[in-house]
Coordinates of N, CA and C in Angstrom, one line a residue:
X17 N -20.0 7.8 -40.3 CA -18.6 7.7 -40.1 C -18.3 6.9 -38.8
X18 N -17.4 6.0 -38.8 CA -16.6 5.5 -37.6 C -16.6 6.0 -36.8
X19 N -16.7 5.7 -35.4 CA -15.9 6.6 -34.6 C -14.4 6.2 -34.0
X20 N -13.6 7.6 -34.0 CA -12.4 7.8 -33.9 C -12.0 7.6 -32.6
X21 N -10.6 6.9 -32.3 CA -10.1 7.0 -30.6 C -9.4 8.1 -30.1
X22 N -8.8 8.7 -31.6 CA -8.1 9.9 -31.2 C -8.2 11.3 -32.0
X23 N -8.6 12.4 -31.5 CA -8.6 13.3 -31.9 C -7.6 14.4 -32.0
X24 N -6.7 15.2 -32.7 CA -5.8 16.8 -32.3 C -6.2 17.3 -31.8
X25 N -5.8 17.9 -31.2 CA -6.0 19.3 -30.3 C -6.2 20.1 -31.7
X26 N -5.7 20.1 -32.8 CA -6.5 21.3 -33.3 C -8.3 20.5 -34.2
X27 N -8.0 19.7 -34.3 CA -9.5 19.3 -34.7 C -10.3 19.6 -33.7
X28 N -10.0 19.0 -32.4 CA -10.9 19.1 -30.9 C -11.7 20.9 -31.0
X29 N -10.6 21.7 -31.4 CA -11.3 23.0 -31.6 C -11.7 23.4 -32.4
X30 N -11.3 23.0 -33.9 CA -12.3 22.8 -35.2 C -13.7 22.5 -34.7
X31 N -13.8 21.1 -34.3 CA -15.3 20.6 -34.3 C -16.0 21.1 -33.5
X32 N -15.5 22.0 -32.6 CA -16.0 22.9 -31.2 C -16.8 23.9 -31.2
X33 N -16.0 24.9 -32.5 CA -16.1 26.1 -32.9 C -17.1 25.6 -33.8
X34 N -17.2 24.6 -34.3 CA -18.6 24.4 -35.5 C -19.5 24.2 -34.8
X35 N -19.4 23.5 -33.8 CA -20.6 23.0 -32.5 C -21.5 24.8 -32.1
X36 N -20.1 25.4 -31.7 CA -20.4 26.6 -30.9 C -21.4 27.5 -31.8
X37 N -21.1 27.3 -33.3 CA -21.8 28.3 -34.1 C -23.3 28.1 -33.8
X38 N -23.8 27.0 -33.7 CA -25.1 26.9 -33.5 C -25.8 26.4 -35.0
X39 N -24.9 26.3 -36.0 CA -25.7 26.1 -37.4 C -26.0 24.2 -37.5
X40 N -25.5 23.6 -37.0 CA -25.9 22.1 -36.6 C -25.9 21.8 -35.0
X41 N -27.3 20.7 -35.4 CA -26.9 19.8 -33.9 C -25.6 19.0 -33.2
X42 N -25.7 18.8 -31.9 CA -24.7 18.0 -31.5 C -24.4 16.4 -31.9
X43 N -26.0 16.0 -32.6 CA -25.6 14.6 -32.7 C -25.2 14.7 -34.4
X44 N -26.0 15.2 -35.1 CA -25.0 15.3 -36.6 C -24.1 15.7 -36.7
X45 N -23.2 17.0 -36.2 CA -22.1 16.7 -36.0 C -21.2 16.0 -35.4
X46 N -21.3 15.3 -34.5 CA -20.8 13.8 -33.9 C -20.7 12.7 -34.6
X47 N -22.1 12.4 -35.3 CA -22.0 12.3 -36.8 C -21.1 12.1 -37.9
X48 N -20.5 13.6 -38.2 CA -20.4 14.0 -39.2 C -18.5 13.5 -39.0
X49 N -17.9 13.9 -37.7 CA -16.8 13.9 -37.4 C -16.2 12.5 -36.6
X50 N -17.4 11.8 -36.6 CA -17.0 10.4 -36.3 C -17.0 10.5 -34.6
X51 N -17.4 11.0 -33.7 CA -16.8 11.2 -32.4 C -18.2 11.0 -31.6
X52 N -18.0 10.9 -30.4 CA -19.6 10.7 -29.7 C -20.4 12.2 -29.5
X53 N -21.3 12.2 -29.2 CA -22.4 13.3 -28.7 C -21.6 13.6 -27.5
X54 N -21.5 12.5 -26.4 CA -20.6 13.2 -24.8 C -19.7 13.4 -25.5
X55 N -18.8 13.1 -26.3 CA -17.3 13.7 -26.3 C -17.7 14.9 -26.7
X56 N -18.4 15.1 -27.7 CA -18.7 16.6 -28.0 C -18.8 17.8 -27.1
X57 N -20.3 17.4 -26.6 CA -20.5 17.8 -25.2 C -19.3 18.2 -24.1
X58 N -18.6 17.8 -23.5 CA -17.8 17.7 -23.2 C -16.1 18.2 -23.1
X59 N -16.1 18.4 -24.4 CA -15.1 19.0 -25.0 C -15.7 20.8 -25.5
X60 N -17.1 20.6 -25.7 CA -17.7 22.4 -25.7 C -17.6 22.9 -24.3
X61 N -18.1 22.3 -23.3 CA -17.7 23.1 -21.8 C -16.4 23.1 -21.5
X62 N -15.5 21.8 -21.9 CA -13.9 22.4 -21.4 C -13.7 23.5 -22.0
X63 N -13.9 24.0 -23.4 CA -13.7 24.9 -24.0 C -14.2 26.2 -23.8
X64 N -15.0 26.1 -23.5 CA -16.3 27.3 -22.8 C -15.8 28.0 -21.7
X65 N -15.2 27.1 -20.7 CA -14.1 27.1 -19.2 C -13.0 27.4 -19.2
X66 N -12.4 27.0 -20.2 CA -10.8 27.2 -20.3 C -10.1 27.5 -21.7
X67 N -11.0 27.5 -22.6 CA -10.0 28.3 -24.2 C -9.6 27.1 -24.8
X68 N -8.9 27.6 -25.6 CA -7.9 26.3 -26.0 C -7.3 25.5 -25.0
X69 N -7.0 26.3 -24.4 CA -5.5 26.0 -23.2 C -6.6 24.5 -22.9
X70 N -8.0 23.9 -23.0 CA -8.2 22.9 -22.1 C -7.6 21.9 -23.1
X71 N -7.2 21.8 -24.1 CA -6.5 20.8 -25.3 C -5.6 20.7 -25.3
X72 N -5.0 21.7 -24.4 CA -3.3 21.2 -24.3 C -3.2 19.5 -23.9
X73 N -1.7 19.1 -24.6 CA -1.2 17.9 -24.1 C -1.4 17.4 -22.9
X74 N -2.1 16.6 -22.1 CA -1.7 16.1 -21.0 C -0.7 15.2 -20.6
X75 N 0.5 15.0 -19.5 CA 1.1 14.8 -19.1 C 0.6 13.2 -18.0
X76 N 1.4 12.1 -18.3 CA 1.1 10.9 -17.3 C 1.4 11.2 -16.1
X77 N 2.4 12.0 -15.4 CA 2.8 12.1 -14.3 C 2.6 13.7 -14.0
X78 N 1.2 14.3 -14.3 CA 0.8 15.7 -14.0 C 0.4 15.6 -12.8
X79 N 0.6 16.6 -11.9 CA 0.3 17.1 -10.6 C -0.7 17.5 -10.2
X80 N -1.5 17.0 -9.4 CA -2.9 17.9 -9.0 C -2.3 18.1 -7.3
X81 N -2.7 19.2 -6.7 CA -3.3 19.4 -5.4 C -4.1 18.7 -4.4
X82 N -3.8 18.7 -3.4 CA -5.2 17.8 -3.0 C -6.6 19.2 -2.3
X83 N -6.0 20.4 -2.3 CA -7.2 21.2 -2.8 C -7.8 21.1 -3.9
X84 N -6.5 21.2 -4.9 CA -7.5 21.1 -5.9 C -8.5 19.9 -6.0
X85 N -8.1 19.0 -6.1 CA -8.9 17.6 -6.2 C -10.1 18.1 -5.3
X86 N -10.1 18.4 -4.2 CA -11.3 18.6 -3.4 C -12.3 19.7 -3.7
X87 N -11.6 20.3 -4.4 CA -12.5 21.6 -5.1 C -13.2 20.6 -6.1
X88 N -12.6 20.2 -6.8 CA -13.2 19.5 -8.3 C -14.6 18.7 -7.9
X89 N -14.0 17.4 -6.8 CA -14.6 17.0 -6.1 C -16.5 17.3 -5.6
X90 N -16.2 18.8 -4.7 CA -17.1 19.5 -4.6 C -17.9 19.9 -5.5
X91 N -17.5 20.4 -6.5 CA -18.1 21.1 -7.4 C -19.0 20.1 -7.9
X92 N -18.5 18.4 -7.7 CA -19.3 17.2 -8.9 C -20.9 17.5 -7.8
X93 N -20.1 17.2 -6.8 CA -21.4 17.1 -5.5 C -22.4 18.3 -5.5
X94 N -22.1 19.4 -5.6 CA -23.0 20.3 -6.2 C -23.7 20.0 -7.0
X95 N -22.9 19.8 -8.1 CA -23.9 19.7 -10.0 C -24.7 18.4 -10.1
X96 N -23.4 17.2 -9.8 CA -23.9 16.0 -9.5 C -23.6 15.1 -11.3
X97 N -22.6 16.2 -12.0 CA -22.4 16.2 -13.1 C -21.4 16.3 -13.1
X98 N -20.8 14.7 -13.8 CA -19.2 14.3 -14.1 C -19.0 14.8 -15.2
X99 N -19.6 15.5 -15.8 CA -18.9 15.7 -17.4 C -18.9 17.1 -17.1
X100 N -19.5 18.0 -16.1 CA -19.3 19.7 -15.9 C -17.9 19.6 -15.1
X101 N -18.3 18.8 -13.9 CA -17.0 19.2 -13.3 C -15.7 18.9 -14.1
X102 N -15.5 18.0 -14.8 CA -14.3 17.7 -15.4 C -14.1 18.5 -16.7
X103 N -14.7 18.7 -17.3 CA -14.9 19.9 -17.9 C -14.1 21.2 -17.2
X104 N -14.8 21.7 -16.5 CA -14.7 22.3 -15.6 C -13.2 22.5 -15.0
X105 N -12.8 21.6 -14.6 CA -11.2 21.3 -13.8 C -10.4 20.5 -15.1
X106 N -10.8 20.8 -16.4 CA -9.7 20.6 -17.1 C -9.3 19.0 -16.6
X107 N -10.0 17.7 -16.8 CA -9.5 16.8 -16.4 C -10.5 15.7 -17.0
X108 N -10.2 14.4 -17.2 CA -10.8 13.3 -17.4 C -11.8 12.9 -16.6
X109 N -12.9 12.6 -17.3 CA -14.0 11.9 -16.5 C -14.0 10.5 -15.2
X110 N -12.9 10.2 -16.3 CA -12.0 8.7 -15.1 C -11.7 9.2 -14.1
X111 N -10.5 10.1 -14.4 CA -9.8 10.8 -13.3 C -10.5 11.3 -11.9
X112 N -11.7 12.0 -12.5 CA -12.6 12.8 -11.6 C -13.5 11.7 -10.6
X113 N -13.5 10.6 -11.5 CA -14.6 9.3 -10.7 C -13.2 8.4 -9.1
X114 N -11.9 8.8 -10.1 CA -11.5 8.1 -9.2 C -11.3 9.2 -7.6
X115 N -11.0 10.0 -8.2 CA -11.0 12.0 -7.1 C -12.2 10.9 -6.1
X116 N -13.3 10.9 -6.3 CA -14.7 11.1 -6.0 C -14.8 10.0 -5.0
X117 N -14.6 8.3 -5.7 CA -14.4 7.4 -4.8 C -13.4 7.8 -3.6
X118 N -12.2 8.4 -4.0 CA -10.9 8.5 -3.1 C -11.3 9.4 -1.7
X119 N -12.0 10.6 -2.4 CA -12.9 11.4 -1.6 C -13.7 11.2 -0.5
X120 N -14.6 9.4 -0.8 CA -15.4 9.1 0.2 C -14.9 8.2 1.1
X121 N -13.6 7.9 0.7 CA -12.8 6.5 1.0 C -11.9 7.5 2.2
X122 N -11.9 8.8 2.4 CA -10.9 9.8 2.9 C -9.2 9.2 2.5
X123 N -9.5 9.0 1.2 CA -7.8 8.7 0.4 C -7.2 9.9 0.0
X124 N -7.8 10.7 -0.5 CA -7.4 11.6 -1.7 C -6.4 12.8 -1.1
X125 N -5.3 13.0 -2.0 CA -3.5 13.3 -1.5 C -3.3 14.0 -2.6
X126 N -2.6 14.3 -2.0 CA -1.2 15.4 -3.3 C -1.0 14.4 -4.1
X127 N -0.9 14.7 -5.4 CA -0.4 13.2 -6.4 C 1.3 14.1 -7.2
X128 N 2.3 14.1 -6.3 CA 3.3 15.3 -6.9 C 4.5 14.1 -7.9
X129 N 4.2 14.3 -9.0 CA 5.2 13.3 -9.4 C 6.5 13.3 -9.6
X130 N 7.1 12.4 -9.4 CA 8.7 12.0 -9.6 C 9.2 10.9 -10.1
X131 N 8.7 10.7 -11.2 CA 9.5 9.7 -12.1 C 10.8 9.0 -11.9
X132 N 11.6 10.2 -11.6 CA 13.4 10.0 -11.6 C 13.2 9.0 -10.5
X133 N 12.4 8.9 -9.6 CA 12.5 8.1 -8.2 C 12.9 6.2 -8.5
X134 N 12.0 6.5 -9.6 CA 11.8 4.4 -9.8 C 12.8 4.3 -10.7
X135 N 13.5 5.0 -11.5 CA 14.7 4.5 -12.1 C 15.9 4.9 -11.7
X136 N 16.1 5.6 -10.3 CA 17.5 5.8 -9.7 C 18.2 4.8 -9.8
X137 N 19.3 4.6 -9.8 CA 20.5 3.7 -9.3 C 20.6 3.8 -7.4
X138 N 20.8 2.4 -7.1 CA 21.1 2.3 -5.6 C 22.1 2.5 -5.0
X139 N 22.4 2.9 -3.8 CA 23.9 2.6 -3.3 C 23.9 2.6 -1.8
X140 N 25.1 2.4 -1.5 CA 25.0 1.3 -0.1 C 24.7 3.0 1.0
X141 N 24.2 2.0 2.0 CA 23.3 3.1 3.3 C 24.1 2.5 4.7
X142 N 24.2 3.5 5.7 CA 24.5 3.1 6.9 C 23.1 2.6 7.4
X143 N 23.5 1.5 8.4 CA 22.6 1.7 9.6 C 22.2 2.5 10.3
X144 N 22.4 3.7 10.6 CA 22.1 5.1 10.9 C 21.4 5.8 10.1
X145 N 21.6 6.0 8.8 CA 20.7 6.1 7.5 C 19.7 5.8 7.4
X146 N 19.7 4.7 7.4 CA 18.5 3.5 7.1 C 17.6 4.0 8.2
X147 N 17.9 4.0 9.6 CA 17.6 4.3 10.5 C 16.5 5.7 10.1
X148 N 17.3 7.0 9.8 CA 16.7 8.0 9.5 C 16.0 8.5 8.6
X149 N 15.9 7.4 7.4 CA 14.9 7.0 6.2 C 13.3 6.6 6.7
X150 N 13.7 5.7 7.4 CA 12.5 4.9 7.8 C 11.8 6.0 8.5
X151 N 12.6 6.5 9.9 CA 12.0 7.8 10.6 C 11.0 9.1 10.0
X152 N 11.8 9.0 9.2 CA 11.3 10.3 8.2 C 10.2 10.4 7.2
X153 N 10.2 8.7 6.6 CA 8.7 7.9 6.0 C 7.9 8.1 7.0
X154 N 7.7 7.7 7.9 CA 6.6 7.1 9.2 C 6.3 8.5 9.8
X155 N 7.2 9.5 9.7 CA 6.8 10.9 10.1 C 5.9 11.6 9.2
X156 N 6.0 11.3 7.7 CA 5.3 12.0 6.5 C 4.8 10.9 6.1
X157 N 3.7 10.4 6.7 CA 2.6 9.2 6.4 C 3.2 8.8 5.0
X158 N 4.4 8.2 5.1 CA 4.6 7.2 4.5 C 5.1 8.1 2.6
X159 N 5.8 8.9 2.6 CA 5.9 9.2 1.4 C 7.0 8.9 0.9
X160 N 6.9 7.9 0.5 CA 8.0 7.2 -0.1 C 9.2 8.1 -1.0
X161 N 8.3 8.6 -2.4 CA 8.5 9.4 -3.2 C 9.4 10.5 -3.0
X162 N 8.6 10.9 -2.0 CA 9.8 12.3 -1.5 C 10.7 11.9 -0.7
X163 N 11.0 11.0 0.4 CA 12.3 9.7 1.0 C 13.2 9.8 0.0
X164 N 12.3 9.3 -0.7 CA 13.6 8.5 -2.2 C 14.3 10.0 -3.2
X165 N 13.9 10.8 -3.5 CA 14.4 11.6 -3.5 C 15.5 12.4 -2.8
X166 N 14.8 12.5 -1.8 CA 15.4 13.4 -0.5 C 16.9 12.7 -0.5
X167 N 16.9 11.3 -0.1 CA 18.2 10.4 0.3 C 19.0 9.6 -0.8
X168 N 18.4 10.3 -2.4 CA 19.0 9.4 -3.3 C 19.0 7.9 -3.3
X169 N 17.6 7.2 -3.1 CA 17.7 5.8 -3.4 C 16.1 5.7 -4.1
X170 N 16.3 4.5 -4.5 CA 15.3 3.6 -5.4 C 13.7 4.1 -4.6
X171 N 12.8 4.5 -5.5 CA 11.5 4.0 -4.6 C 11.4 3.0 -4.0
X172 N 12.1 1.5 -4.6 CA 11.3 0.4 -4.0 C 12.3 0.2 -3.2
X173 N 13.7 0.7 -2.9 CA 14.5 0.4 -2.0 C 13.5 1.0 -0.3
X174 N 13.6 2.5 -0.9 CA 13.3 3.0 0.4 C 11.9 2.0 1.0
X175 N 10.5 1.6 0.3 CA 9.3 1.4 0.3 C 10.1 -0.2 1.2
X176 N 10.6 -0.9 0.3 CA 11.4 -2.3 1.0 C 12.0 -1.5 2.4
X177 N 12.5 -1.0 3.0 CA 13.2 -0.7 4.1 C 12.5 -0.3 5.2
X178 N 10.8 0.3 5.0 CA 10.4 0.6 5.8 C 9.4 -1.1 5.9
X179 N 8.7 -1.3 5.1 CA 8.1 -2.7 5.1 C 8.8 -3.7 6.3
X180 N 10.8 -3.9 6.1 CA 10.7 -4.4 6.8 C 11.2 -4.3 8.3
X181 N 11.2 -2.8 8.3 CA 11.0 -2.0 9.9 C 10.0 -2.2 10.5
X182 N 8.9 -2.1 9.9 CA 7.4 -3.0 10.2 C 7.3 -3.7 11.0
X183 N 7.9 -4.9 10.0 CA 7.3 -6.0 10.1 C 8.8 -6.7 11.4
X184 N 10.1 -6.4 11.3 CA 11.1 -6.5 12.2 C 11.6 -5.8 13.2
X185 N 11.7 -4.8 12.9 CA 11.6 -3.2 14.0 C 13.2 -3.0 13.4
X186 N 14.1 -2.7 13.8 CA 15.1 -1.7 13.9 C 16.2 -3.2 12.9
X187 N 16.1 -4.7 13.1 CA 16.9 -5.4 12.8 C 16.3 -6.3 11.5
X188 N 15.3 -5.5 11.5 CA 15.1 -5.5 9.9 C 15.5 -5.0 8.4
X189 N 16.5 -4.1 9.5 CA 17.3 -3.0 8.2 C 18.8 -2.8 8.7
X190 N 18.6 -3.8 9.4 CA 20.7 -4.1 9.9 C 21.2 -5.1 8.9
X191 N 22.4 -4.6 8.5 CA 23.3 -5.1 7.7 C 23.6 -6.6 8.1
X192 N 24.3 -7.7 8.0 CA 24.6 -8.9 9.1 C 25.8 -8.3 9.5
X193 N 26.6 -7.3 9.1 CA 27.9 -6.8 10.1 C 27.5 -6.7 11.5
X194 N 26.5 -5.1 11.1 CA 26.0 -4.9 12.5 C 25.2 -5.6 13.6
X195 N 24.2 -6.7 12.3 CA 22.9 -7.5 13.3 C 24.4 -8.7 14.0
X196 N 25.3 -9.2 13.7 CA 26.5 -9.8 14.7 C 27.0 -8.9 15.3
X197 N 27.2 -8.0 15.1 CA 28.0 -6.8 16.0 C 26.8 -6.7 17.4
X198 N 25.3 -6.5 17.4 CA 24.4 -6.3 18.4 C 24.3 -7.9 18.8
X199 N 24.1 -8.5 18.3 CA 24.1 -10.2 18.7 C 25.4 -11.2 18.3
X200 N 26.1 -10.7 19.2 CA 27.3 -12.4 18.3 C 26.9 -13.2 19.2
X201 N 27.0 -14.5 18.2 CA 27.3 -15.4 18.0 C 27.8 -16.3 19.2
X202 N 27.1 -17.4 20.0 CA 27.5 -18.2 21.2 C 28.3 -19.2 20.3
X203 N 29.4 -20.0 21.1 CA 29.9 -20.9 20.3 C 29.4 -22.2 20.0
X204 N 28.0 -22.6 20.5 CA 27.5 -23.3 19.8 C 26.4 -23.0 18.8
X205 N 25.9 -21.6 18.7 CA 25.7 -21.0 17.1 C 27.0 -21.2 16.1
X206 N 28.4 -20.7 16.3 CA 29.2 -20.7 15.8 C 29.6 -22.3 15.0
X207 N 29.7 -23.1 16.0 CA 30.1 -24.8 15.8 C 28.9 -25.2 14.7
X208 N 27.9 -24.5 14.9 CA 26.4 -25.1 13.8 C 26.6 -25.0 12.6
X209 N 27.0 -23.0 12.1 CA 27.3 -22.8 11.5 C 28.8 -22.7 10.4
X210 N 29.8 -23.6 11.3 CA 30.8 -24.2 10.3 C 30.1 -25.3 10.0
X211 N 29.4 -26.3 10.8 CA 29.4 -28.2 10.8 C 28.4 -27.4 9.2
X212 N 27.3 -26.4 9.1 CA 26.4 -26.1 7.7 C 27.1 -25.8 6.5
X213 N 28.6 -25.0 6.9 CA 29.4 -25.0 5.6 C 30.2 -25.6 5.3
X214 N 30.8 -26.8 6.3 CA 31.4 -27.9 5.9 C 30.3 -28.3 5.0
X215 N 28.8 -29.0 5.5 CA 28.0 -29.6 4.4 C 28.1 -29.3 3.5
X216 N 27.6 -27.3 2.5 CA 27.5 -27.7 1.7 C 28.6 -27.7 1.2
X217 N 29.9 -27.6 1.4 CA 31.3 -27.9 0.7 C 31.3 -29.4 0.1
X218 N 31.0 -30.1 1.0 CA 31.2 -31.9 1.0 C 29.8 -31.9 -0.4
X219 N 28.8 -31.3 -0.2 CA 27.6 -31.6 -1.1 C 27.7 -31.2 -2.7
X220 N 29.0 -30.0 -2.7 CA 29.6 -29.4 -3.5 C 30.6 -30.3 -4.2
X221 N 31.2 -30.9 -3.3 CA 32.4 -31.9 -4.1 C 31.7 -32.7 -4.6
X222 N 31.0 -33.8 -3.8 CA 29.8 -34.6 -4.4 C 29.2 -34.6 -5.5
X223 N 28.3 -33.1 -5.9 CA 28.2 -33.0 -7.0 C 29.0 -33.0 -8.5
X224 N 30.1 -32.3 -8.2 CA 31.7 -32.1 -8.8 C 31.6 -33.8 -9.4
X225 N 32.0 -34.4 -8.6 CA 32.4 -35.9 -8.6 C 31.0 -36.8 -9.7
X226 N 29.9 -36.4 -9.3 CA 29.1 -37.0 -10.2 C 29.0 -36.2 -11.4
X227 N 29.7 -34.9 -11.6 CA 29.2 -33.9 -13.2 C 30.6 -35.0 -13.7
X228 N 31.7 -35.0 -12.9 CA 32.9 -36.1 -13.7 C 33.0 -37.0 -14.4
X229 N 31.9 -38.3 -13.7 CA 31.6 -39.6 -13.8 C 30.7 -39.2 -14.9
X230 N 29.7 -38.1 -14.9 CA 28.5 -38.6 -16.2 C 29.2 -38.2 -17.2
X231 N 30.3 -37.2 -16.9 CA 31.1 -36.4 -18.0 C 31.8 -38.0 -18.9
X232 N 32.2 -38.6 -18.1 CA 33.5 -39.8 -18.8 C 32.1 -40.5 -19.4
X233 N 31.5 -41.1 -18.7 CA 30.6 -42.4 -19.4 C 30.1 -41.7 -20.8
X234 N 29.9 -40.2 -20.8 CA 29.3 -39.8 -21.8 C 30.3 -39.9 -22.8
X235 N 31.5 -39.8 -22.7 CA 33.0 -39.8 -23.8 C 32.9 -41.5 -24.1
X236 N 32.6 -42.4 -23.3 CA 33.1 -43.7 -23.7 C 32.1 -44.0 -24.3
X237 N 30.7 -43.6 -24.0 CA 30.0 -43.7 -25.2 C 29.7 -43.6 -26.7
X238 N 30.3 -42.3 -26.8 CA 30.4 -41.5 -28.2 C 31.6 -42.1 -28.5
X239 N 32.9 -42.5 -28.0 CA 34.3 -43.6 -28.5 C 33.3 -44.5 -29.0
X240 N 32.3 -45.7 -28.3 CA 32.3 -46.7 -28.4 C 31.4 -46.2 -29.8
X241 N 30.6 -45.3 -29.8 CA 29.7 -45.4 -31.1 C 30.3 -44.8 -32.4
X242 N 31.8 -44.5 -32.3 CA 32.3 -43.5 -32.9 C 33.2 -45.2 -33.7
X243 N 33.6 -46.1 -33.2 CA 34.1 -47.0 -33.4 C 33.0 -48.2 -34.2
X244 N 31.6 -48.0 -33.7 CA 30.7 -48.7 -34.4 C 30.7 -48.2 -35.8
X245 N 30.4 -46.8 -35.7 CA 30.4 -46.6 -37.1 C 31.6 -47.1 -38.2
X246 N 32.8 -46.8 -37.6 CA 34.1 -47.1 -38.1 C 34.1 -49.2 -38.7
X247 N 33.4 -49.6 -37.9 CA 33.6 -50.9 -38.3 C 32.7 -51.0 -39.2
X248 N 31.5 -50.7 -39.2 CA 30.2 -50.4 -40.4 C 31.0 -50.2 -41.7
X249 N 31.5 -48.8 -42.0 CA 31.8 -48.6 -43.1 C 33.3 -49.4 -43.6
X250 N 33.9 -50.3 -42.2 CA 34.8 -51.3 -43.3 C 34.2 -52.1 -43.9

């Protein structure tokens, strides 16, 4: 038989419970039900470990600990076996490989999810706000997630706000009200900045003037061909 990409949670324990009897091997039955020998494997220790409950639905935005993760972790480094421990902690073999890298890399974190965060609606922030966003990221190594919750804005607003506190310090996240209110304007910044919007006004009409001109020549065209045809058919 084929093998299959997806299996039920009640087959998963069908083929489990046949495994468990002991009356066939692992690879005929793998076999038999289309599925690999590791997935077999695999799916008999989650079960062995955790009951059914290890076939419940998993969730994309499920929560691990970062104990937990480091227990899991440990446990591979003991056995030295990604299919016990994950088995074992109820979790994917991927998952557990990436735990493991993250582990040696000293990455590995609370993963607490919040969805609602990346599709909030935005809305306008003081200077003072902004101010105390940023404060508050940089105080909790950077957790955006919980920011964006906390103060009701976008992940990527808040994530954008601190980036460019960074990279500009405090007048990276000023409005232009306030960044002219802390810096106005000498009057020969001021004289620069009309003689630039005079330009583009004048570059504005200019264009205006030439959409007019191609506008007509295009009419006297279609008259002049509109009158060709007319003499044609006398």
């Amino acid at each position: 038989m084929d093998k299959r990409s997806k299996f039920t949670k009640e087959e998963k324990i069908a083929i489990v419970k046949r495994y468990l009897e002991g009356t066939i091997g692992p690879t005929s039955l793998a076999r038999e039900f289309g599925c690999s020998r590791r997935q077999l494997c695999r799916w008999s220790r989650g079960y062995e470990a955790h009951g059914e409950a290890y076939f419940r639905d998993s969730s994309r935005h499920k929560a691990y600990t970062e104990e937990f993760k480091i227990e899991a972790v440990e446990y591979f480094l003991k056995t030295y076996s990604v299919d016990k421990a994950a088995a074992k902690y109820g979790i994917s073999d991927s998952v557990l490989q990436k735990w493991i890298k993250a582990y040696k890399d000293g990455t590995l974190k609370d993963r607490i999810p919040m969805p609602e965060v990346y599709s909030m609606k935005g809305r306008r922030t003081t200077f003072e706000e902004r101010k105390e966003i940023v404060h508050y990221c940089l105080m909790h190594d950077k957790n955006y997630k919980e920011a964006a919750k906390i103060y009701s804005l976008p992940y990527s607003r808040v994530f954008n706000m601190v980036k460019k506190y960074e990279q500009e310090g405090e007048e990276g996240i000023m409005d232009a009200k306030t960044r002219n209110a802390l810096h106005p304007l000498t009057e020969i910044e001021k004289l620069q900045r009309e003689n630039e919007r005079l330009k583009k006004e004048l570059e504005l009409e200019k264009l205006k003037r030439e959409l007019v001109q191609k506008k007509i020549s295009l009419e006297k065209e279609r008259l002049q061909e509109f009158k060709k045809k007319l003499h044609t058919k006398q």
